[in-house]
Amino acid sequence: QYLSGNEIRQTFLDFFAQRGHKILPSASLVPEDPTVLLTIAGMLPFKPIFLGQRTAEVPRATTSQKCIRTNDIENVGRTVRHHTFFEMLGNFSFGDYFKEQAIAWAWELSTETFGLPPERLIVSVFEEDDEAFAIWRDKIGIPPHRIKRMGKDDNFWVSGPTGPCGPCSEMYYDFHPELGDDNIDLEDGSRFIEYYNLVFMQYNRDVEGNLTPLQSKNIDTGMGLERMAQILQKVPNNYETDLIFPIIKTAAEIAGIDYTQADEKTKISLKVIGDHVRAVVHMIADEIRASNIGRGYVLRRLIRRVVRHGRLIGIEGEFITKVAESAIALSEAAYPNVRQREAQIKAELQREENQFLKTLDRGEKLLAEIIQKALVGQASRLSSSGQDAHPTTEISGRDAFTLYDTYGFPFELTQEIAAEQGLTVDTASYEAAMEEQQTRSKEAHETIDLTVQGSLDKLAEHIHATEFLGYTQPLSQSIVE
Ligand code: ATP
Ligand code: MG
Ligand code: MG
Ligand code: MG
């Protein structure tokens, strides 16, 4: 019998507790660090310690940290391994043990405790980190050709332009060892999955970029819980682990779909729903509320993507609270605050879903027309200007703004739907329209309507002058009701 996600989490924490680490609870998704919108890694709550701004209460700690990475949103459902919401398991040393011990425990945990076959593991090191290379080769016994030296983009961690930094070493699992060891490409997601990253914080970087060794060296690590679950549960992707699949099943049932029989596009929508519902449940439990700025906007955008993907797979009407129930049930053992806040979570989700459904219908029709016209315009420009012409495949920023302002379509949603048709959206003119509106709403307190209309017209002129439209009539005039 395979380990469940909850068992994997506990096994990791117990392993490090037995080795002198204090188990600390996950911090909130809302970080104390004001420079970051959401908690993106297990180390974030410890950043002040690593930066020397706070002293550690214990020399060693271990956590399972809730994380949200919006930079991975486009990967959700498309790669086997990326989520917006995931849990990062970590072991941390604050000036205590260092590289050799961190590597030795990572190896013992992987191969003995979790039982991964050593011949299936591949590691990367920073290209200049001969010390880590030697530890993997001589102390652990990994054949040198399975230790990959990588550049600083992937394997050097910095917290900012100055401050503590250092090389890292990543562990990968090989799903297809039968393909052999020639041509190993760790970027190949169909063969390898990165599951554990060890950061060796050993330098301080000054303003000139000079690295000096730190007196007190630190260890920061991160293991993706969902990724380890995929490996151990022998399922094709993170989404089909017991941590997420029940949510997907609930959504599929509501849509009357059999996941195993579904086509690729439907599966992606179901995975997006599975991922995002987990994310929004935890965000609301951590007291984030939907709005048009900051984290509130991330929350709103995620909820709206859930609703839209629900419609793509044929769900009519409200469904998000039902799916949320299954996400709440899945996470309550590890995160009791989710069950405690169940009422608020459902109320917030229902309110947002309702509001969005009301405008979605009209907005979707409008966007379909806009896209249609853009495609027709593109076709006619192509035929009138010959084969060599580079087609302008843009939706105007003004239309995107109308969709946002009147129909509640987040800009990224318009971009995403447009991209499905091979179209891009003019970001600059969208931003101009947005800025204009902000000025307008400020002015609205002081001026009368006529003046406001005047500045609107000026904006329209400005946009028309700087943008090739391909039509005689401005789009938004002809389409907006
Ligand atoms: P990848 O290269 O696969 O995008 P990463 O190098 O960006 O991962 P790290 O920043 O090293 O990831 O984070 C530490 C660990 O957290 C990773 O090894 C992985 O197991 C997990 N992880 C990172 N991003 C995600 C994500 N979007 N979804 C699920 N797990 C993730
Ligand atoms: Mg990444
Ligand atoms: Mg990586
Ligand atoms: Mg990494």
Coordinates of C-alpha atoms and ligand atoms in Angstrom, one line a residue:
Q1 CA 0.0 0.0 0.0
Y2 CA 1.3 3.4 -1.0
L3 CA 1.9 6.2 1.5
S4 CA -0.9 8.8 1.5
G5 CA -0.1 12.5 1.2
N6 CA -0.8 13.0 4.9
E7 CA 1.6 10.1 5.7
I8 CA 4.3 11.5 3.5
R9 CA 4.1 14.9 5.2
Q10 CA 4.2 13.3 8.6
T11 CA 7.1 11.0 7.6
F12 CA 9.2 13.9 6.5
L13 CA 8.5 15.9 9.7
D14 CA 9.2 12.9 11.9
F15 CA 12.4 12.1 10.1
F16 CA 13.8 15.5 10.9
A17 CA 12.3 15.7 14.3
Q18 CA 14.2 12.5 15.1
R19 CA 17.3 14.4 14.0
G20 CA 17.0 17.3 16.3
H21 CA 14.6 19.6 14.3
K22 CA 11.7 21.3 15.9
I23 CA 8.5 20.8 14.0
L24 CA 6.9 24.3 13.5
P25 CA 3.4 24.9 12.1
S26 CA 2.9 26.3 8.6
A27 CA 2.9 30.0 8.5
S28 CA 0.0 31.9 6.9
L29 CA -0.2 32.4 3.1
V30 CA -0.1 36.1 3.9
P31 CA 3.6 36.7 4.7
E32 CA 5.0 39.0 7.3
D33 CA 7.6 40.0 4.7
P34 CA 6.1 43.1 3.0
T35 CA 8.1 42.7 -0.2
V36 CA 6.3 39.5 -1.1
L37 CA 2.6 39.2 -1.9
L38 CA 2.1 35.6 -0.9
T39 CA 4.2 32.9 0.8
I40 CA 6.1 31.3 -2.0
A41 CA 8.5 29.0 -0.2
G42 CA 9.1 27.3 3.1
M43 CA 12.1 29.6 3.8
L44 CA 10.1 32.8 3.7
P45 CA 9.0 32.8 7.4
F46 CA 12.7 32.4 8.3
K47 CA 14.0 35.0 6.0
P48 CA 14.7 37.5 8.8
I49 CA 16.8 34.8 10.5
F50 CA 18.8 34.2 7.4
L51 CA 19.3 37.9 6.9
G52 CA 20.5 38.3 10.5
Q53 CA 17.7 40.5 11.5
R54 CA 16.3 38.0 14.0
T55 CA 18.0 35.3 16.1
A56 CA 16.7 31.8 15.7
E57 CA 14.9 30.3 18.7
V58 CA 16.1 26.8 17.7
P59 CA 19.1 25.8 15.6
R60 CA 17.1 23.3 13.5
A61 CA 13.5 23.4 12.3
T62 CA 11.2 21.5 10.0
T63 CA 7.9 22.6 8.4
S64 CA 5.3 21.8 5.9
Q65 CA 4.6 25.2 4.4
K66 CA 1.5 26.2 2.4
C67 CA 2.8 28.0 -0.7
I68 CA 1.2 29.9 -3.6
R69 CA 3.2 30.6 -6.8
T70 CA 1.2 32.6 -9.2
N71 CA 4.2 32.6 -11.6
D72 CA 3.3 29.0 -12.3
I73 CA -0.3 29.6 -13.1
E74 CA 0.2 29.0 -16.8
N75 CA 1.7 25.6 -16.0
V76 CA -1.2 24.4 -14.0
G77 CA -2.7 21.4 -15.6
R78 CA -0.2 21.5 -18.4
T79 CA 2.9 20.2 -16.7
V80 CA 2.6 17.2 -14.4
R81 CA 4.2 19.0 -11.5
H82 CA 3.2 22.6 -11.2
H83 CA 0.5 24.1 -9.0
T84 CA -0.4 27.5 -7.8
F85 CA -1.1 26.1 -4.3
F86 CA 1.3 23.4 -3.0
E87 CA 3.0 22.3 0.2
M88 CA 6.7 22.6 0.6
L89 CA 8.3 20.3 3.1
G90 CA 11.5 21.8 4.5
N91 CA 14.4 21.2 6.9
F92 CA 16.3 24.2 8.1
S93 CA 19.6 24.8 9.8
F94 CA 20.4 28.2 11.3
G95 CA 24.1 28.3 11.6
D96 CA 24.1 24.7 12.7
Y97 CA 24.7 21.7 10.4
F98 CA 25.7 22.3 6.8
K99 CA 26.3 20.9 3.3
E100 CA 27.5 17.4 4.0
Q101 CA 24.9 16.6 6.7
A102 CA 22.1 18.1 4.6
I103 CA 23.0 16.0 1.6
A104 CA 23.4 12.8 3.7
W105 CA 20.0 13.2 5.3
A106 CA 18.3 14.1 2.0
W107 CA 19.8 10.9 0.5
E108 CA 18.8 8.8 3.5
L109 CA 15.3 10.2 3.6
S110 CA 14.9 9.6 -0.2
T111 CA 16.3 6.1 -0.5
E112 CA 15.7 4.5 2.9
T113 CA 12.7 6.2 4.4
F114 CA 10.8 6.8 1.2
G115 CA 12.5 3.8 -0.5
L116 CA 13.3 5.4 -3.8
P117 CA 15.7 3.2 -5.8
P118 CA 19.1 5.0 -5.8
E119 CA 19.6 4.2 -9.5
R120 CA 16.6 6.3 -10.3
L121 CA 18.0 9.5 -8.6
I122 CA 19.9 12.2 -10.4
V123 CA 21.2 15.4 -8.8
S124 CA 22.3 18.8 -9.9
V125 CA 24.9 21.1 -8.3
F126 CA 26.0 24.6 -9.0
E127 CA 28.7 24.5 -11.6
E128 CA 31.4 26.0 -9.3
D129 CA 30.4 24.0 -6.2
D130 CA 33.1 21.3 -6.3
E131 CA 32.5 20.6 -2.7
A132 CA 28.9 19.5 -3.3
F133 CA 29.9 17.5 -6.3
A134 CA 32.5 15.7 -4.3
I135 CA 30.1 14.9 -1.5
W136 CA 27.6 13.4 -3.9
R137 CA 30.3 11.4 -5.6
D138 CA 32.5 10.2 -2.8
K139 CA 30.3 10.2 0.3
I140 CA 27.0 9.2 -1.3
G141 CA 28.4 7.2 -4.3
I142 CA 26.5 8.7 -7.2
P143 CA 28.2 8.0 -10.5
P144 CA 29.8 11.3 -11.7
H145 CA 27.8 11.4 -14.9
R146 CA 24.6 11.5 -12.9
I147 CA 25.7 14.7 -11.1
K148 CA 24.9 17.6 -13.4
R149 CA 26.6 20.9 -13.0
M150 CA 24.2 23.7 -13.7
G151 CA 24.4 27.5 -14.0
K152 CA 23.5 30.2 -11.6
D153 CA 20.0 30.7 -13.0
D154 CA 18.9 27.3 -11.7
N155 CA 21.4 26.5 -9.0
F156 CA 22.4 29.7 -7.1
W157 CA 20.0 31.2 -4.6
V158 CA 20.0 34.9 -3.8
S159 CA 17.5 36.7 -1.6
G160 CA 18.1 40.0 -3.3
P161 CA 21.0 42.1 -4.8
T162 CA 22.9 41.8 -1.6
G163 CA 22.9 39.6 1.5
P164 CA 23.2 35.9 2.2
C165 CA 23.2 33.6 -0.9
G166 CA 24.7 30.4 -2.0
P167 CA 24.6 27.4 -4.4
C168 CA 21.9 24.8 -4.4
S169 CA 21.6 21.2 -5.3
E170 CA 18.5 19.6 -6.6
M171 CA 17.3 16.0 -6.6
Y172 CA 15.5 14.5 -9.5
Y173 CA 13.6 11.3 -9.9
D174 CA 13.9 9.4 -13.2
F175 CA 10.6 7.9 -14.5
H176 CA 12.4 6.3 -17.5
P177 CA 15.8 4.9 -16.5
E178 CA 15.4 2.5 -19.5
L179 CA 16.2 5.5 -21.7
G180 CA 19.8 5.3 -20.6
D181 CA 22.3 7.8 -19.3
D182 CA 23.5 9.4 -22.6
N183 CA 21.6 12.6 -23.4
I184 CA 20.3 13.3 -19.9
D185 CA 18.2 16.4 -20.0
L186 CA 16.9 17.4 -16.6
E187 CA 14.5 19.9 -18.3
D188 CA 12.7 17.0 -19.9
G189 CA 9.5 16.9 -17.7
S190 CA 8.3 13.6 -19.2
R191 CA 11.3 11.8 -17.9
F192 CA 12.5 13.7 -14.8
I193 CA 10.9 15.5 -11.9
E194 CA 12.7 17.8 -9.5
Y195 CA 11.4 16.9 -6.0
Y196 CA 13.9 18.3 -3.5
N197 CA 16.1 21.4 -3.5
L198 CA 18.9 22.0 -1.0
V199 CA 20.1 25.5 -0.6
F200 CA 23.6 26.0 1.0
M201 CA 23.6 29.6 2.2
Q202 CA 27.3 30.2 2.6
Y203 CA 28.2 33.6 1.3
N204 CA 27.3 37.2 1.8
R205 CA 27.2 39.3 -1.3
D206 CA 28.1 43.0 -1.1
V207 CA 27.0 45.9 -3.3
E208 CA 29.9 45.3 -5.7
G209 CA 28.9 41.6 -6.1
N210 CA 31.8 40.2 -4.1
L211 CA 31.1 37.0 -2.2
T212 CA 32.6 36.5 1.2
P213 CA 32.0 33.4 3.3
L214 CA 29.4 33.7 6.0
Q215 CA 30.5 33.1 9.6
S216 CA 27.3 31.3 10.3
K217 CA 26.2 29.1 7.4
N218 CA 22.5 28.0 6.9
I219 CA 20.6 25.3 5.2
D220 CA 17.3 25.9 3.5
T221 CA 15.5 23.1 1.7
G222 CA 12.2 22.4 -0.1
M223 CA 10.5 19.2 -1.1
G224 CA 7.3 19.4 -3.0
L225 CA 4.8 17.2 -1.1
E226 CA 2.6 16.7 -4.2
R227 CA 5.6 15.7 -6.3
M228 CA 6.8 13.1 -3.7
A229 CA 3.2 11.8 -3.6
Q230 CA 3.2 11.4 -7.4
I231 CA 6.4 9.4 -7.3
L232 CA 5.4 7.2 -4.4
Q233 CA 1.8 6.7 -5.4
K234 CA 2.9 5.8 -8.9
V235 CA 0.4 8.1 -10.7
P236 CA 1.0 10.0 -13.9
N237 CA 1.0 13.5 -12.4
N238 CA 0.6 15.5 -9.1
Y239 CA -3.1 16.0 -9.8
E240 CA -3.9 12.3 -9.6
T241 CA -2.5 11.9 -6.1
D242 CA -4.8 11.6 -3.1
L243 CA -4.0 15.2 -2.2
I244 CA -5.9 16.6 -5.1
F245 CA -7.8 13.9 -7.1
P246 CA -10.9 13.8 -4.9
I247 CA -11.5 17.5 -5.7
I248 CA -11.2 16.7 -9.4
K249 CA -13.6 13.8 -9.0
T250 CA -16.2 16.0 -7.4
A251 CA -15.9 18.6 -10.2
A252 CA -16.1 15.8 -12.8
E253 CA -19.2 14.3 -11.2
I254 CA -20.9 17.7 -11.2
A255 CA -20.1 18.0 -14.9
G256 CA -21.2 14.5 -15.6
I257 CA -17.8 13.5 -16.9
D258 CA -15.7 10.4 -16.4
Y259 CA -12.2 11.7 -15.8
T260 CA -10.5 8.6 -17.2
Q261 CA -12.4 8.9 -20.4
A262 CA -12.0 12.7 -20.8
D263 CA -10.0 14.3 -23.6
E264 CA -6.9 16.3 -22.8
K265 CA -8.6 19.7 -22.8
T266 CA -11.2 18.6 -20.4
K267 CA -8.6 17.1 -18.1
I268 CA -6.7 20.4 -18.1
S269 CA -9.8 22.2 -17.0
L270 CA -10.5 19.7 -14.3
K271 CA -6.9 20.0 -13.1
V272 CA -7.1 23.8 -13.1
I273 CA -10.3 23.5 -11.0
G274 CA -8.6 21.0 -8.6
D275 CA -5.6 23.2 -8.2
H276 CA -7.3 26.6 -7.9
V277 CA -10.1 25.4 -5.5
R278 CA -7.4 24.2 -3.1
A279 CA -5.7 27.6 -3.4
V280 CA -8.7 29.7 -2.8
V281 CA -9.9 27.6 0.1
H282 CA -6.6 28.1 1.9
M283 CA -6.4 31.8 0.9
I284 CA -9.8 32.6 2.4
A285 CA -9.0 30.5 5.5
D286 CA -5.9 32.8 5.8
E287 CA -8.3 35.8 5.7
I288 CA -7.7 37.0 2.2
R289 CA -10.8 38.4 0.6
A290 CA -11.5 39.0 -3.1
S291 CA -10.8 42.5 -4.4
N292 CA -9.2 44.3 -7.3
I293 CA -5.8 44.8 -5.7
G294 CA -2.9 42.6 -4.5
R295 CA -3.7 39.3 -3.0
G296 CA -7.4 40.0 -3.2
Y297 CA -7.0 40.2 -6.9
V298 CA -5.1 37.0 -7.1
L299 CA -7.9 35.4 -5.2
R300 CA -10.6 36.9 -7.5
R301 CA -8.6 35.8 -10.5
L302 CA -8.3 32.2 -9.3
I303 CA -12.0 32.0 -8.4
R304 CA -13.0 33.4 -11.9
R305 CA -10.7 30.9 -13.6
V306 CA -12.5 28.1 -11.7
V307 CA -15.9 29.4 -12.8
R308 CA -14.7 29.7 -16.4
H309 CA -13.1 26.3 -16.6
G310 CA -16.3 24.9 -15.0
R311 CA -18.3 26.4 -17.9
L312 CA -15.8 25.1 -20.4
I313 CA -16.5 21.5 -19.3
G314 CA -20.3 22.1 -19.3
I315 CA -21.1 23.1 -15.8
E316 CA -24.0 25.5 -15.7
G317 CA -24.7 27.6 -12.6
E318 CA -23.1 27.5 -9.2
F319 CA -20.8 24.7 -8.3
I320 CA -17.7 26.1 -6.5
T321 CA -18.9 25.6 -2.9
K322 CA -19.6 21.9 -3.5
V323 CA -16.1 21.5 -4.9
A324 CA -14.7 23.5 -2.0
E325 CA -16.3 21.1 0.4
S326 CA -14.2 18.3 -0.9
A327 CA -11.0 20.5 -0.7
I328 CA -11.9 21.3 2.9
A329 CA -12.4 17.7 3.8
L330 CA -9.0 16.8 2.3
S331 CA -7.1 19.4 4.2
E332 CA -8.7 19.5 7.6
A333 CA -6.4 16.9 9.1
A334 CA -3.3 19.0 8.5
Y335 CA -5.0 22.4 8.5
P336 CA -7.8 22.6 11.1
N337 CA -8.3 26.3 10.4
V338 CA -9.8 25.4 7.1
R339 CA -12.7 23.6 8.7
Q340 CA -13.1 26.3 11.3
R341 CA -13.5 28.9 8.6
E342 CA -15.8 26.7 6.5
A343 CA -18.7 29.1 6.7
Q344 CA -16.6 32.2 5.7
I345 CA -15.0 30.2 2.9
K346 CA -18.3 29.2 1.4
A347 CA -19.8 32.6 1.8
E348 CA -16.9 34.3 0.0
L349 CA -16.8 31.8 -2.8
Q350 CA -20.5 31.9 -3.3
R351 CA -20.6 35.7 -3.4
E352 CA -17.8 35.9 -5.9
E353 CA -19.1 33.1 -8.1
N354 CA -22.5 34.7 -8.2
Q355 CA -21.3 38.1 -9.1
F356 CA -19.1 36.7 -11.8
L357 CA -21.7 34.4 -13.3
K358 CA -24.0 37.4 -13.8
T359 CA -21.5 39.2 -16.0
L360 CA -19.8 36.3 -17.5
D361 CA -22.5 35.5 -20.0
R362 CA -22.5 38.9 -21.5
G363 CA -18.8 39.3 -21.4
E364 CA -18.1 36.0 -23.1
K365 CA -20.4 37.0 -25.9
L366 CA -18.7 40.4 -26.3
L367 CA -15.2 38.8 -26.2
A368 CA -16.3 36.3 -28.8
E369 CA -17.3 39.1 -31.1
I370 CA -14.1 41.0 -30.5
I371 CA -12.1 37.9 -31.3
Q372 CA -14.1 37.2 -34.4
K373 CA -13.5 40.8 -35.7
A374 CA -9.8 40.6 -34.9
L375 CA -9.5 37.3 -36.8
V376 CA -11.4 38.7 -39.8
G377 CA -9.3 41.8 -39.7
Q378 CA -6.2 39.7 -39.6
A379 CA -7.3 37.6 -42.5
S380 CA -8.1 40.7 -44.6
R381 CA -4.8 42.4 -43.9
L382 CA -3.0 39.2 -44.8
S383 CA -4.7 39.0 -48.2
S384 CA -4.3 42.7 -49.0
S385 CA -0.7 43.0 -48.0
G386 CA 0.7 39.8 -49.5
Q387 CA 2.3 36.7 -47.9
D388 CA 5.3 38.4 -46.3
A389 CA 3.3 40.8 -44.1
H390 CA 3.5 40.1 -40.4
P391 CA -0.1 39.8 -39.2
T392 CA -1.2 42.1 -36.4
T393 CA -3.0 39.7 -34.1
E394 CA -4.0 42.0 -31.4
I395 CA -7.0 42.7 -29.4
S396 CA -7.1 46.4 -28.4
G397 CA -6.4 47.3 -24.8
R398 CA -9.6 49.4 -24.7
D399 CA -11.7 46.3 -25.4
A400 CA -9.8 44.4 -22.8
F401 CA -10.4 47.3 -20.4
T402 CA -14.1 47.3 -21.2
L403 CA -14.2 43.6 -20.4
Y404 CA -12.5 44.2 -17.2
D405 CA -14.4 47.3 -16.1
T406 CA -17.9 46.4 -17.2
Y407 CA -17.8 42.6 -17.3
G408 CA -15.4 41.8 -14.6
F409 CA -13.0 39.9 -16.8
P410 CA -9.5 39.9 -15.3
F411 CA -7.1 41.1 -17.9
E412 CA -5.2 37.8 -17.8
L413 CA -8.5 36.0 -18.5
T414 CA -9.0 38.0 -21.7
Q415 CA -5.4 37.3 -22.6
E416 CA -5.9 33.6 -22.0
I417 CA -9.1 33.3 -24.0
A418 CA -7.5 35.4 -26.8
A419 CA -4.4 33.2 -26.7
E420 CA -6.6 30.2 -27.4
Q421 CA -7.3 31.8 -30.7
G422 CA -3.7 32.8 -31.3
L423 CA -4.4 36.4 -30.5
T424 CA -2.5 38.8 -28.2
V425 CA -3.8 41.7 -26.2
D426 CA -2.3 45.2 -26.4
T427 CA -1.1 45.5 -22.8
A428 CA 0.2 49.1 -23.1
S429 CA -3.2 50.5 -24.2
Y430 CA -4.9 48.5 -21.6
E431 CA -2.7 50.0 -18.9
A432 CA -3.3 53.4 -20.3
A433 CA -7.0 52.9 -20.1
M434 CA -6.7 51.6 -16.5
E435 CA -4.6 54.6 -15.5
E436 CA -7.0 57.0 -17.1
Q437 CA -9.9 55.4 -15.2
Q438 CA -8.0 55.8 -11.9
T439 CA -7.4 59.5 -12.6
R440 CA -11.0 59.7 -13.6
S441 CA -12.3 58.2 -10.4
K442 CA -10.2 60.7 -8.4
E443 CA -11.4 63.6 -10.6
A444 CA -15.0 62.4 -10.3
H445 CA -15.0 63.7 -6.7
E446 CA -14.2 67.2 -7.8
T447 CA -15.5 67.7 -11.3
I448 CA -18.8 67.4 -13.1
D449 CA -19.6 64.8 -15.7
L450 CA -18.9 66.9 -18.7
T451 CA -15.3 67.3 -17.8
V452 CA -15.0 63.5 -17.3
Q453 CA -16.4 62.8 -20.7
G454 CA -14.0 65.3 -22.1
S455 CA -11.0 63.5 -20.8
L456 CA -12.4 60.2 -22.0
D457 CA -12.6 61.5 -25.5
K458 CA -9.0 62.7 -25.3
L459 CA -8.0 59.2 -24.2
A460 CA -9.9 57.7 -27.1
E461 CA -8.1 60.1 -29.5
H462 CA -4.8 59.3 -28.0
I463 CA -5.3 55.6 -28.3
H464 CA -6.6 55.8 -31.9
A465 CA -3.6 57.9 -32.9
T466 CA -1.1 55.4 -31.5
E467 CA -2.6 52.2 -32.5
F468 CA -3.3 50.5 -35.8
L469 CA -6.8 49.1 -35.7
G470 CA -7.5 47.8 -39.1
Y471 CA -11.1 48.9 -38.9
T472 CA -12.9 52.1 -39.9
Q473 CA -15.0 52.0 -36.8
P474 CA -13.6 51.8 -33.3
L475 CA -14.4 48.4 -31.9
S476 CA -15.8 49.3 -28.6
Q477 CA -18.3 51.8 -30.1
S478 CA -19.7 49.2 -32.4
I479 CA -19.9 46.4 -29.9
V480 CA -20.6 47.7 -26.5
E481 CA -24.3 47.7 -25.8
Ligands
ATP1 P1 10.6 23.7 -11.0 O1 12.0 23.8 -11.6 O2 10.1 22.3 -11.2 O3 9.7 24.8 -11.4 P2 11.7 25.1 -8.8 O4 13.1 24.9 -9.0 O5 11.1 26.4 -9.3 O6 10.8 23.9 -9.4 P3 12.1 25.5 -6.0 O7 12.0 26.9 -6.0 O8 13.5 24.8 -5.9 O9 11.3 24.9 -7.3 O10 11.2 24.9 -4.8 C1 11.5 23.8 -4.0 C2 10.6 22.6 -4.3 O11 9.2 22.9 -4.2 C3 10.8 22.0 -5.7 O12 11.9 21.1 -5.8 C4 9.5 21.3 -5.9 O13 9.5 20.0 -5.3 C5 8.5 22.2 -5.2 N1 7.8 23.1 -6.1 C6 8.3 24.3 -6.6 N2 7.3 24.9 -7.4 C7 6.2 24.1 -7.3 C8 5.0 24.2 -7.9 N3 4.6 25.3 -8.7 N4 4.1 23.3 -7.7 C9 4.4 22.2 -6.9 N5 5.6 22.0 -6.3 C10 6.5 23.0 -6.5
MG2 MG 9.8 26.8 -10.8
MG3 MG 14.0 23.9 -10.7
MG4 MG 14.6 24.2 -7.6

